[in-house]
CSV table of C-alpha atoms and ligand atoms in Angstrom, one decimal:
chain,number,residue,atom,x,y,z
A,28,UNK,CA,74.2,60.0,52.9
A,29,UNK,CA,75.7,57.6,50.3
A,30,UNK,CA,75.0,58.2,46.4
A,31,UNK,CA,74.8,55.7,43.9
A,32,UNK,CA,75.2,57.4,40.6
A,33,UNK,CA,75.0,55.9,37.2
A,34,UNK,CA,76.1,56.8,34.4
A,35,UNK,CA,78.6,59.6,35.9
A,36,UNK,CA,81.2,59.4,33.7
A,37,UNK,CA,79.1,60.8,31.1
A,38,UNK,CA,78.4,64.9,30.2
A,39,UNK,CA,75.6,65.2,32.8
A,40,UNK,CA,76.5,62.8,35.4
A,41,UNK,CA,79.9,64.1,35.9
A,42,UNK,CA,78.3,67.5,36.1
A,43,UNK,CA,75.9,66.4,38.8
A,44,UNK,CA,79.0,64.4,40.4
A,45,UNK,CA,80.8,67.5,40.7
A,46,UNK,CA,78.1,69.7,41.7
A,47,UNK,CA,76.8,67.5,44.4
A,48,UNK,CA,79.9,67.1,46.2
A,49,UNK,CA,80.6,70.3,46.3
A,50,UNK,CA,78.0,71.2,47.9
A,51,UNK,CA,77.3,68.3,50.1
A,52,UNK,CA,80.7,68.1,52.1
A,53,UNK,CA,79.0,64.8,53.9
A,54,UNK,CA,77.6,62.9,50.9
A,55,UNK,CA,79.5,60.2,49.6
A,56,UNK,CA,79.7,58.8,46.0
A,57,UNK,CA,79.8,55.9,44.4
A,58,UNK,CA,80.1,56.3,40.3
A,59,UNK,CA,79.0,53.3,38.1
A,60,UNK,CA,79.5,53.6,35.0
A,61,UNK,CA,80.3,50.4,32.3
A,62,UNK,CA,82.8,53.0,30.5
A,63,UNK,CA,81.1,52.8,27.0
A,64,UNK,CA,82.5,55.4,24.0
A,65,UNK,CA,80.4,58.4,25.8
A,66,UNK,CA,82.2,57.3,29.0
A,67,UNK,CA,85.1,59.1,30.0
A,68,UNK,CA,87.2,59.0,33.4
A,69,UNK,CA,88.9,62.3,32.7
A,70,UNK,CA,85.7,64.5,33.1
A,71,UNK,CA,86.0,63.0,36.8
A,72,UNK,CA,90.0,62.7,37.1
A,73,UNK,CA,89.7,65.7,39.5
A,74,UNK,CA,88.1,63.6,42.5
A,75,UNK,CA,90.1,60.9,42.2
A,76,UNK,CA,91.7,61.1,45.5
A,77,UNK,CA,89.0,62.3,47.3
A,78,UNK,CA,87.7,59.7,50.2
A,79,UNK,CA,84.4,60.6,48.7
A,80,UNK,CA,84.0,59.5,45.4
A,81,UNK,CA,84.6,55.9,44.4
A,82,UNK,CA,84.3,54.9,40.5
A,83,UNK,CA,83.4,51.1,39.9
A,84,UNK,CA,83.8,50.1,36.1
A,85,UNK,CA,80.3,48.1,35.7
A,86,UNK,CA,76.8,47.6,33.4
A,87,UNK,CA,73.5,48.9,35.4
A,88,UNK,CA,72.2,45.5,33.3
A,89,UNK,CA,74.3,43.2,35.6
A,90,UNK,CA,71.0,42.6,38.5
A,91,UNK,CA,73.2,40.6,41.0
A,92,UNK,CA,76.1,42.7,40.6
A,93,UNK,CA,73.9,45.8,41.4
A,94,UNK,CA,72.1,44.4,43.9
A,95,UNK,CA,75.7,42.9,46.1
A,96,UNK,CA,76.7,47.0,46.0
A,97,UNK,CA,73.6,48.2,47.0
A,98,UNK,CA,73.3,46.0,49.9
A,99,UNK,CA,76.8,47.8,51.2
A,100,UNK,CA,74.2,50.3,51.9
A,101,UNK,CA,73.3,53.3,49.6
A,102,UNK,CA,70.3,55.9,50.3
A,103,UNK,CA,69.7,56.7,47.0
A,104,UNK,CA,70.2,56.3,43.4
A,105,UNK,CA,70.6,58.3,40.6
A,106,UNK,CA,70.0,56.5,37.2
A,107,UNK,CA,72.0,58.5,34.4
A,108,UNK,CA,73.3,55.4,32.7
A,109,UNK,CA,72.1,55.4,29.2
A,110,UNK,CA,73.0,55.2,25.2
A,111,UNK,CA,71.8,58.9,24.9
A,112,UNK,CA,72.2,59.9,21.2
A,113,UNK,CA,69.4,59.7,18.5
A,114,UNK,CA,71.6,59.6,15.5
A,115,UNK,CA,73.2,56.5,16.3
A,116,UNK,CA,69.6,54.9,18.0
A,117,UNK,CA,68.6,55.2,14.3
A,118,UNK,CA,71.6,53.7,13.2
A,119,UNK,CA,72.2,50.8,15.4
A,120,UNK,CA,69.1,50.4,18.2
A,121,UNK,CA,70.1,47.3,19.7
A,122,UNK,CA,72.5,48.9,22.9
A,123,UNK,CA,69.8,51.4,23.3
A,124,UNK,CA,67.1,48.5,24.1
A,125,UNK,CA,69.8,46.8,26.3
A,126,UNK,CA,70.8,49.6,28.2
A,127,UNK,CA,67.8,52.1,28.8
A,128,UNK,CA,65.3,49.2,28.8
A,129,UNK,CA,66.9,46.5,30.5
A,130,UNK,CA,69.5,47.9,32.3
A,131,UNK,CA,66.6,50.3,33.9
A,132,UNK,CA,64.5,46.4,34.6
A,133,UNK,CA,67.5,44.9,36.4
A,134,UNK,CA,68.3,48.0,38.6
A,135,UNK,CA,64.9,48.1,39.5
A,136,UNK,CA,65.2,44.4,40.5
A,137,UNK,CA,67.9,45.1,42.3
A,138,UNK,CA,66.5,47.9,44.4
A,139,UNK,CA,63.2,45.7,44.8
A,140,UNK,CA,65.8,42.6,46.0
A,141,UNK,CA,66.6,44.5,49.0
A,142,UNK,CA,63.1,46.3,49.6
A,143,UNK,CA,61.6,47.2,52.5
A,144,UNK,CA,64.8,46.0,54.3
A,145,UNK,CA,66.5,49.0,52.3
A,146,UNK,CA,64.3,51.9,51.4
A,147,UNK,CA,66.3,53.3,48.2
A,148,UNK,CA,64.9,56.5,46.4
A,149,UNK,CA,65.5,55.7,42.8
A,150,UNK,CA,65.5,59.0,40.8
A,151,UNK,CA,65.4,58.3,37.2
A,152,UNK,CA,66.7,60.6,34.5
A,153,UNK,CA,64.5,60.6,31.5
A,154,UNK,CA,64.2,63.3,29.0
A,155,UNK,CA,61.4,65.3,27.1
A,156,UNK,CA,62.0,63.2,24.2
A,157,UNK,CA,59.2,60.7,25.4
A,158,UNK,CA,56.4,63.4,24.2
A,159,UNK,CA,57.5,63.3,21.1
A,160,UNK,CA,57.2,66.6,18.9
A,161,UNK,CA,55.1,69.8,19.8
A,162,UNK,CA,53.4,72.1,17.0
A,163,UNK,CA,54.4,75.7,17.0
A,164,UNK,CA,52.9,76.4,20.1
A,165,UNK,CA,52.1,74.9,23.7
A,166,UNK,CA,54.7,73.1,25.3
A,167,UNK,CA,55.0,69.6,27.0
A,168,UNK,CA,53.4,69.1,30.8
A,169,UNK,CA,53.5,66.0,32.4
A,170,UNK,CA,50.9,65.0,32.0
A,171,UNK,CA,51.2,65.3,27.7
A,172,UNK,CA,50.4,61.8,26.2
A,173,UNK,CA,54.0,59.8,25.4
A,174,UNK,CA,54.5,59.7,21.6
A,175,UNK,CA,58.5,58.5,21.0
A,176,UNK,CA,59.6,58.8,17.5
A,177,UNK,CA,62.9,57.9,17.6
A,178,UNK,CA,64.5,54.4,19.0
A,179,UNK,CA,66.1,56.4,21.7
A,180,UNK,CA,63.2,58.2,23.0
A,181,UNK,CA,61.1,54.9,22.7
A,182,UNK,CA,63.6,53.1,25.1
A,183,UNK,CA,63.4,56.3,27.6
A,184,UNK,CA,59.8,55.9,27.4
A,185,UNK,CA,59.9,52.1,28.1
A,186,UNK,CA,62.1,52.6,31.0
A,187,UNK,CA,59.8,55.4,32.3
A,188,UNK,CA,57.1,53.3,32.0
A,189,UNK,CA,58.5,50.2,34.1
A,190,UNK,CA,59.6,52.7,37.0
A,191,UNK,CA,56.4,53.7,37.3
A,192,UNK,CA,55.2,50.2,37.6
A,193,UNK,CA,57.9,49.7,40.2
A,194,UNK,CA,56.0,52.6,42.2
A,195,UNK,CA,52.5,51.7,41.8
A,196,UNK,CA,52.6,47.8,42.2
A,197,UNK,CA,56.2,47.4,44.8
A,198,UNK,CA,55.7,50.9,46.2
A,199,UNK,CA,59.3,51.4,45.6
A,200,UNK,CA,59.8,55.2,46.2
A,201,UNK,CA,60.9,56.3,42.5
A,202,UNK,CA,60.8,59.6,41.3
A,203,UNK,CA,61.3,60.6,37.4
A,204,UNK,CA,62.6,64.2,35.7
A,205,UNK,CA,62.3,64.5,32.1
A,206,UNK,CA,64.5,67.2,31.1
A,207,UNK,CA,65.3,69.1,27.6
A,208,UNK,CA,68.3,69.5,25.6
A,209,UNK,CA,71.7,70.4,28.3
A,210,UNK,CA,74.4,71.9,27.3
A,211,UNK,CA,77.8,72.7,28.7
A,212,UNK,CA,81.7,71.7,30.1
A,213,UNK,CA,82.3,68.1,29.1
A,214,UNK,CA,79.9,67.3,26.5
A,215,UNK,CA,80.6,64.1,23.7
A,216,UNK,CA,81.2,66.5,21.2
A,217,UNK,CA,78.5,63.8,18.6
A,218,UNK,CA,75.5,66.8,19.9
A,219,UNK,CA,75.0,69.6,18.0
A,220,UNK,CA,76.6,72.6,20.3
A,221,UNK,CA,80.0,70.7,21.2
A,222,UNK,CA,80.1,69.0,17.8
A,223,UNK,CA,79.2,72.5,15.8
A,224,UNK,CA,81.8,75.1,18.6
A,225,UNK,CA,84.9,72.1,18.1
A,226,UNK,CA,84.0,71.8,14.3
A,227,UNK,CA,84.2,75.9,14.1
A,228,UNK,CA,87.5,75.9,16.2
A,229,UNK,CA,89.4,73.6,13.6
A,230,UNK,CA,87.4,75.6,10.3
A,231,UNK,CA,85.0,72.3,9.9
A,232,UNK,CA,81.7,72.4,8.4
A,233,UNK,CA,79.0,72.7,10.7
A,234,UNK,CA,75.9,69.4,9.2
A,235,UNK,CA,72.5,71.3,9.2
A,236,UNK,CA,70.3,68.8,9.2
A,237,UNK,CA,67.2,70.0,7.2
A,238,UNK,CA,65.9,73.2,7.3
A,239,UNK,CA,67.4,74.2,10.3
A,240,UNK,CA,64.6,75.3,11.8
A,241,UNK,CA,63.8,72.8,14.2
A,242,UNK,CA,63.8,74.0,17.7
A,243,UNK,CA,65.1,72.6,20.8
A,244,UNK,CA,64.4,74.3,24.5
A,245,UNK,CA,68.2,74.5,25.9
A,246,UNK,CA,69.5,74.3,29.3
A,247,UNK,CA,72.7,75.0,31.0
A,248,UNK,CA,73.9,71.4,32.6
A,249,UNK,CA,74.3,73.2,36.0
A,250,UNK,CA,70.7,74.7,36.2
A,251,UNK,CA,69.9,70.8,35.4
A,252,UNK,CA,72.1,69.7,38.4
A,253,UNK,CA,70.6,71.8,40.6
A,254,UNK,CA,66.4,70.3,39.4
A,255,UNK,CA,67.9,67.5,40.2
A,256,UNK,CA,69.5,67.7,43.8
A,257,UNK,CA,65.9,69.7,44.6
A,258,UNK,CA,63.7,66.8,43.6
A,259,UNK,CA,66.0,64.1,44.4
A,260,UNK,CA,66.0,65.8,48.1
A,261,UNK,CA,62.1,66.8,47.9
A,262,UNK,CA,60.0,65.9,44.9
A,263,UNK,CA,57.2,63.6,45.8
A,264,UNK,CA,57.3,59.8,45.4
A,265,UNK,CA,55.6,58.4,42.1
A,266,UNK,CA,56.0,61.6,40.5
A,267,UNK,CA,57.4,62.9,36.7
A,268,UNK,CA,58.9,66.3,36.8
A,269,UNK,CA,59.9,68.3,34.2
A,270,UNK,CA,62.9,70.4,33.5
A,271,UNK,CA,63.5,73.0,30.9
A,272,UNK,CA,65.7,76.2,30.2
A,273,UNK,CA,62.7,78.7,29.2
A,274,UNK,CA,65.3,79.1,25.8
A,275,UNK,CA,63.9,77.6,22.8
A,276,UNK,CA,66.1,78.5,19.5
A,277,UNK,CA,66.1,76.8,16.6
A,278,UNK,CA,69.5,75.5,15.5
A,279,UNK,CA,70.0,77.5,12.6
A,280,UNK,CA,70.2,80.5,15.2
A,281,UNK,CA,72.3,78.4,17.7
A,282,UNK,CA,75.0,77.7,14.8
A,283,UNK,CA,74.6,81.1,14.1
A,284,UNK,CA,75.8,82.5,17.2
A,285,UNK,CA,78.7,80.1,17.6
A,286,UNK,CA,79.9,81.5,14.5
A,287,UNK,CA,79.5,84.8,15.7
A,288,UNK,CA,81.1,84.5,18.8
A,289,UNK,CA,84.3,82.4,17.7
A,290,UNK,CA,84.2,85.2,14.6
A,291,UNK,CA,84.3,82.5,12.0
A,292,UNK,CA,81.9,83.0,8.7
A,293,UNK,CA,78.4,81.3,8.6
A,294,UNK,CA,79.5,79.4,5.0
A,295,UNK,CA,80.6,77.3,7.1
A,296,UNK,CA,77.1,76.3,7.9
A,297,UNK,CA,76.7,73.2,5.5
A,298,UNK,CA,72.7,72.3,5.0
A,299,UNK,CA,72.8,68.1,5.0
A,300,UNK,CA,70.2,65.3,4.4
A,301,UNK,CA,67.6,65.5,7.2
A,302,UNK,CA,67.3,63.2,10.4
A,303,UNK,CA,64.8,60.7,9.8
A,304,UNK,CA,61.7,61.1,12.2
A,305,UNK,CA,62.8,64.6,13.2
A,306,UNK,CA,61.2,66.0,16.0
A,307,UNK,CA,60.7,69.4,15.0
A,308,UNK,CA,60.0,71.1,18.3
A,309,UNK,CA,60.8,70.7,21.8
A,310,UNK,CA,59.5,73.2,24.7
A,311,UNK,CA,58.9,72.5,28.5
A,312,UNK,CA,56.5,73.7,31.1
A,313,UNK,CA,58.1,73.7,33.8
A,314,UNK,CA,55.7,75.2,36.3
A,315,UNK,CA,55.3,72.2,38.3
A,316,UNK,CA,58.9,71.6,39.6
A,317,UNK,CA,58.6,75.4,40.2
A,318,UNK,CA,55.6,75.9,42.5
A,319,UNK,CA,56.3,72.5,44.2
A,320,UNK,CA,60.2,72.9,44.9
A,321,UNK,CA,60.9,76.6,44.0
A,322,UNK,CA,63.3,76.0,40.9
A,323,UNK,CA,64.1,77.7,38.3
A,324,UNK,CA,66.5,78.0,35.0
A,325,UNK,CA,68.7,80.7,36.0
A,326,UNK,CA,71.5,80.7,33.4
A,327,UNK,CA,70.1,81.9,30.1
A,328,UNK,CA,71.2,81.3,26.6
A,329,UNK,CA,73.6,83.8,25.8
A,330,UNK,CA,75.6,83.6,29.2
A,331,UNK,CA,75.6,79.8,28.5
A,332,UNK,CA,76.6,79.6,25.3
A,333,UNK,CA,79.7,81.9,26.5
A,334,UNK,CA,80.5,79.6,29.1
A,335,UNK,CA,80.3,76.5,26.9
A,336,UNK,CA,82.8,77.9,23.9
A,337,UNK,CA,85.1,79.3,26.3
A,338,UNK,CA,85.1,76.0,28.4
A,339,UNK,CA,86.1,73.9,25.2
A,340,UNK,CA,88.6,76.7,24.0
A,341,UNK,CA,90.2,76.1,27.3
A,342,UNK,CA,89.9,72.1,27.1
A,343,UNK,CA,91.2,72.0,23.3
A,344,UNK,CA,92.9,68.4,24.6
A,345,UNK,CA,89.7,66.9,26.2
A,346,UNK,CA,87.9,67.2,22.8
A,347,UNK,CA,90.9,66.6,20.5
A,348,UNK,CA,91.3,63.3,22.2
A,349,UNK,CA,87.5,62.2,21.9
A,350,UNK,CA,87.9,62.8,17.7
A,351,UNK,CA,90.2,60.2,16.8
A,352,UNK,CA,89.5,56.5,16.2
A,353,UNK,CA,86.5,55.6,16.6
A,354,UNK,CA,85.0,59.0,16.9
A,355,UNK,CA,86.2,59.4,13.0
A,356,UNK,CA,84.8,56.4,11.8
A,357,UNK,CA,81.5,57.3,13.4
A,358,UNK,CA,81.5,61.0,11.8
A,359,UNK,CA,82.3,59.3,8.4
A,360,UNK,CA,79.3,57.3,8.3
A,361,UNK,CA,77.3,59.9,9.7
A,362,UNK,CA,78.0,62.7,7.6
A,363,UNK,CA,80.6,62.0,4.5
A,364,UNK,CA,77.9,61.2,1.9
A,365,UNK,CA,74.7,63.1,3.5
B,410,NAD,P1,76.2,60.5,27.9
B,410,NAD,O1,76.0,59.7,26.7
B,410,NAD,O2,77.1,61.7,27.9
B,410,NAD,O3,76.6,59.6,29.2
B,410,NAD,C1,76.1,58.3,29.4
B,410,NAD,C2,76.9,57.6,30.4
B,410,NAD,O4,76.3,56.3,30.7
B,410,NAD,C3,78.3,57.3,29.9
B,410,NAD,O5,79.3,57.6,30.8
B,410,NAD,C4,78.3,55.8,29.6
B,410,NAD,O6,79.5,55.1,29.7
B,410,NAD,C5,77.3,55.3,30.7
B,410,NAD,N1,76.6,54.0,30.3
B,410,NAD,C6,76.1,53.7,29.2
B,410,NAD,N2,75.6,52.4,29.3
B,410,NAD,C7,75.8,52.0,30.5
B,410,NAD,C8,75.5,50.8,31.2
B,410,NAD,N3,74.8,49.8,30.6
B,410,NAD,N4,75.9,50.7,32.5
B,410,NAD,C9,76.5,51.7,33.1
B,410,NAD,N5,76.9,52.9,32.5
B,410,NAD,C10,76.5,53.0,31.2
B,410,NAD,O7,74.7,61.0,28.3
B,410,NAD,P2,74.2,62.3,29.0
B,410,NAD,O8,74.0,63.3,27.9
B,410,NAD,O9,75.1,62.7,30.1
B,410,NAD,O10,72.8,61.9,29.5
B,410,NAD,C11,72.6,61.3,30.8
B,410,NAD,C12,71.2,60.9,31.0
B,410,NAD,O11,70.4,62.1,30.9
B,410,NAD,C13,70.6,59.9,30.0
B,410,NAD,O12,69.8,59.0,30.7
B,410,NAD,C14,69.9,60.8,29.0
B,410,NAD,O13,68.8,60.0,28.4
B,410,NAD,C15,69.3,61.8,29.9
B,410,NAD,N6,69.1,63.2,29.3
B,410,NAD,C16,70.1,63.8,28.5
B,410,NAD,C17,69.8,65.0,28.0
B,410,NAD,C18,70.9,65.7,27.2
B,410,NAD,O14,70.6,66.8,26.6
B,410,NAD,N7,72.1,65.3,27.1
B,410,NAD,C19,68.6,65.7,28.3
B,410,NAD,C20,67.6,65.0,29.0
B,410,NAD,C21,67.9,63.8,29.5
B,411,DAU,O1,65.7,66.8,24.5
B,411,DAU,C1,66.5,66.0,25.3
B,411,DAU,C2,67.4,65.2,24.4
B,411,DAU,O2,68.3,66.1,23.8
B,411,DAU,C3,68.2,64.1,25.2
B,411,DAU,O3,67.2,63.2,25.7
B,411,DAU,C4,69.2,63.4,24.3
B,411,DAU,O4,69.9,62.5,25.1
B,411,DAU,C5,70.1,64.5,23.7
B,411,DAU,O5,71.0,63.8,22.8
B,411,DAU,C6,69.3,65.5,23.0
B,411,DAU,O6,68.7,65.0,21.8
B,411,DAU,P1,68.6,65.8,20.4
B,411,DAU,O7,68.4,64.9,19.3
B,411,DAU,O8,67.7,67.0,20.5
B,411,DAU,O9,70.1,66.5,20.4
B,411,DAU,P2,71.2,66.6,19.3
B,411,DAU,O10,72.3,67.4,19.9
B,411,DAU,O11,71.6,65.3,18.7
B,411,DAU,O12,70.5,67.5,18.2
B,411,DAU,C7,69.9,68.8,18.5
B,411,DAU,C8,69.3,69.3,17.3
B,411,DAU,O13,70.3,69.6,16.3
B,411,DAU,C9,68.3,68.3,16.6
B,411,DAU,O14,67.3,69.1,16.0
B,411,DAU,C10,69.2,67.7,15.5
B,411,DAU,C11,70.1,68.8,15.1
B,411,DAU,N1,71.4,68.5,14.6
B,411,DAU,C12,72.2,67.6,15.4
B,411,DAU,C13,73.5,67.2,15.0
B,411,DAU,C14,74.3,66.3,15.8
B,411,DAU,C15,71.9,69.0,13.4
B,411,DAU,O15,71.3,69.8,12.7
B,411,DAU,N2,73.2,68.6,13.0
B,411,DAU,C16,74.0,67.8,13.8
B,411,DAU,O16,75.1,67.5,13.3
């Protein structure tokens, strides 16, 4: 079987590169990613020798150029690729449009280019963003109404939207997962648990946006891997799964216990201007990817959290690296006068 994976030089699609060869010993890889600041080829520099894995530097938006490696024959792609960051989809929308919008359009294209010659599944990662914000109760199903609020979830949604389309009018077989917040080894340390564990480690204050008491339902990136290999390999054609960890916490209580656990003092917590269009609660029903394929969150909150400061207090160099240039310019505008 030969893998085309987008986006794999980012936090989850190295994850899933690394999970998926490991334990596929006859799958083969190819890794397309266009390399932008959330892009990094030493989450991957492991496999670069393996016979395997193959990295192509290239934008999912380039159609023909997509199309040309497909035809070399590929059974199935994995659509990562993305601008994935809310704060700066709020700051600067434009790449967000261009990637998750129309980079999602031309792939599609491509795939349709060589269909039914080539019957590609197309699994596309989406997120539980699209819903928009829950209450303090219920959680989102898939079959909750889509209500973006930010620019980034509104370009998820679009994209979801047009890969459906590609099912029901080109029967192209493409399947979607909409997943909540991951966490874990090799995260851009711009979301809150790398950004608030690497800030801790060097004394920095940790930006509370609000109240604080907006929740999030988090997942350990290798529970997401494995949702994915499990639909990828079985979830039914024209179908949205979604993906949760069963851990919602509110981020006053996630800061909290990154404090605790690296033993530094919670005055570091340092309450900042709010996020505009907030989404105050996230929570996933997952029960559909669990009667259908079986799965289920196993890692839970505190063992994941453990992992995830122990894997960046071993990988001091891979984070100290990301914060320079124009990681600092970034954090400036973000945070300095908030
Ligand atoms: P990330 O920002 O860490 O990585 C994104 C990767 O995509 C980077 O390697 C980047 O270089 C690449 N990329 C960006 N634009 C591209 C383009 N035009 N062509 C080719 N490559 C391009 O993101 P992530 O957190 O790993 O998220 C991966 C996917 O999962 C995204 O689609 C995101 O919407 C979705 N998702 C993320 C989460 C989460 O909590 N991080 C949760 C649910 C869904
Ligand atoms: O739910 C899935 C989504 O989770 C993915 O689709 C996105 O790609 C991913 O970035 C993530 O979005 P969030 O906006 O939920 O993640 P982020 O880590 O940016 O923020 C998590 C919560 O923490 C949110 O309520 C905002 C808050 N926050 C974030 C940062 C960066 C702070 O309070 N301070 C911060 O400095």
């Amino acid at each position: 079987m030969r893998l085309l994976v987008t986006g794999g030089c980012g936090f989850i699609g190295s994850n899933f590169i690394r999970y998926y060869l490991k334990n596929y010993p006859k799958v083969s890889i190819i890794n397309v990613d266009k390399l932008t600041y959330a892009g990094n080829l030493e989450n991957l520099s492991d496999l670069s020798h393996s016979p395997r894995y193959h990295f192509i530097r290239g934008d999912i938006a380039e159609a023909a150029r997509m199309e040309e490696l497909i035809r070399k024959g590929v059974d199935a792609i994995v659509n990562f690729a993305a601008e994935s960051h809310v704060d700066r989809s709020i700051e600067d929308p434009g790449a967000f449009m261009r990637t998750n919008i129309f980079g999602t359009f031309a792939l599609l294209e491509a795939v349709r280019k060589v269909f039914p010659g080539q019957k590609i599944r197309f699994l596309h990662i989406s997120t539980d963003e699209v819903y928009g914000s829950l209450g303090e109760t219920g959680a989102f199903t898939e079959e909750t109404s889509l209500a973006p609020n930010s620019p980034y979830s509104a370009s998820k949604t679009a994209a979801d939207m047009m890969v459906r389309a590609y099912y029901h009018t080109y029967g192209l077989p493409t399947v979607i997962t909409r997943c909540s917040n991951n966490y874990g080894p090799h995260q851009f340390p711009e979301k809150l648990i790398p950004l608030m564990v690497s800030n801790a480690m060097e004394d920095k204050e940790l930006p509370m946006y609000g109240d604080g008491m907006y929740i999030r339902d988090w997942i350990y990136v290798e529970d997401h891997c494995r949702a994915l290999d499990q639909v990828l390999r079985q979830g039914r054609e024209g179908e949205v799964y979604n993906i949760g960890g069963g851990s919602e916490r509110t981020n006053l209580y996630v800061a909290k216990s990154i404090l605790d656990r690296l033993g530094k003092p919670h005055s570091l917590i340092r309450f900042v201007a709010d996020r505009p269009g907030h989404d105050r609660r996230y929570a996933i029903d997952f029960s559909k990817i669990k009667r259908e394929l079986g799965w289920t969150p196993t890692v839970s909150f505190e063992q994941g959290i453990n992992q995830t400061i122990e894997w960046y207090q071993t990988h001091r160099e891979w984070w100290k690296k990301i914060k320079t240039g124009e990681y600092l310019d970034y954090y400036k505008r973000m945070y300095q006068d908030r």
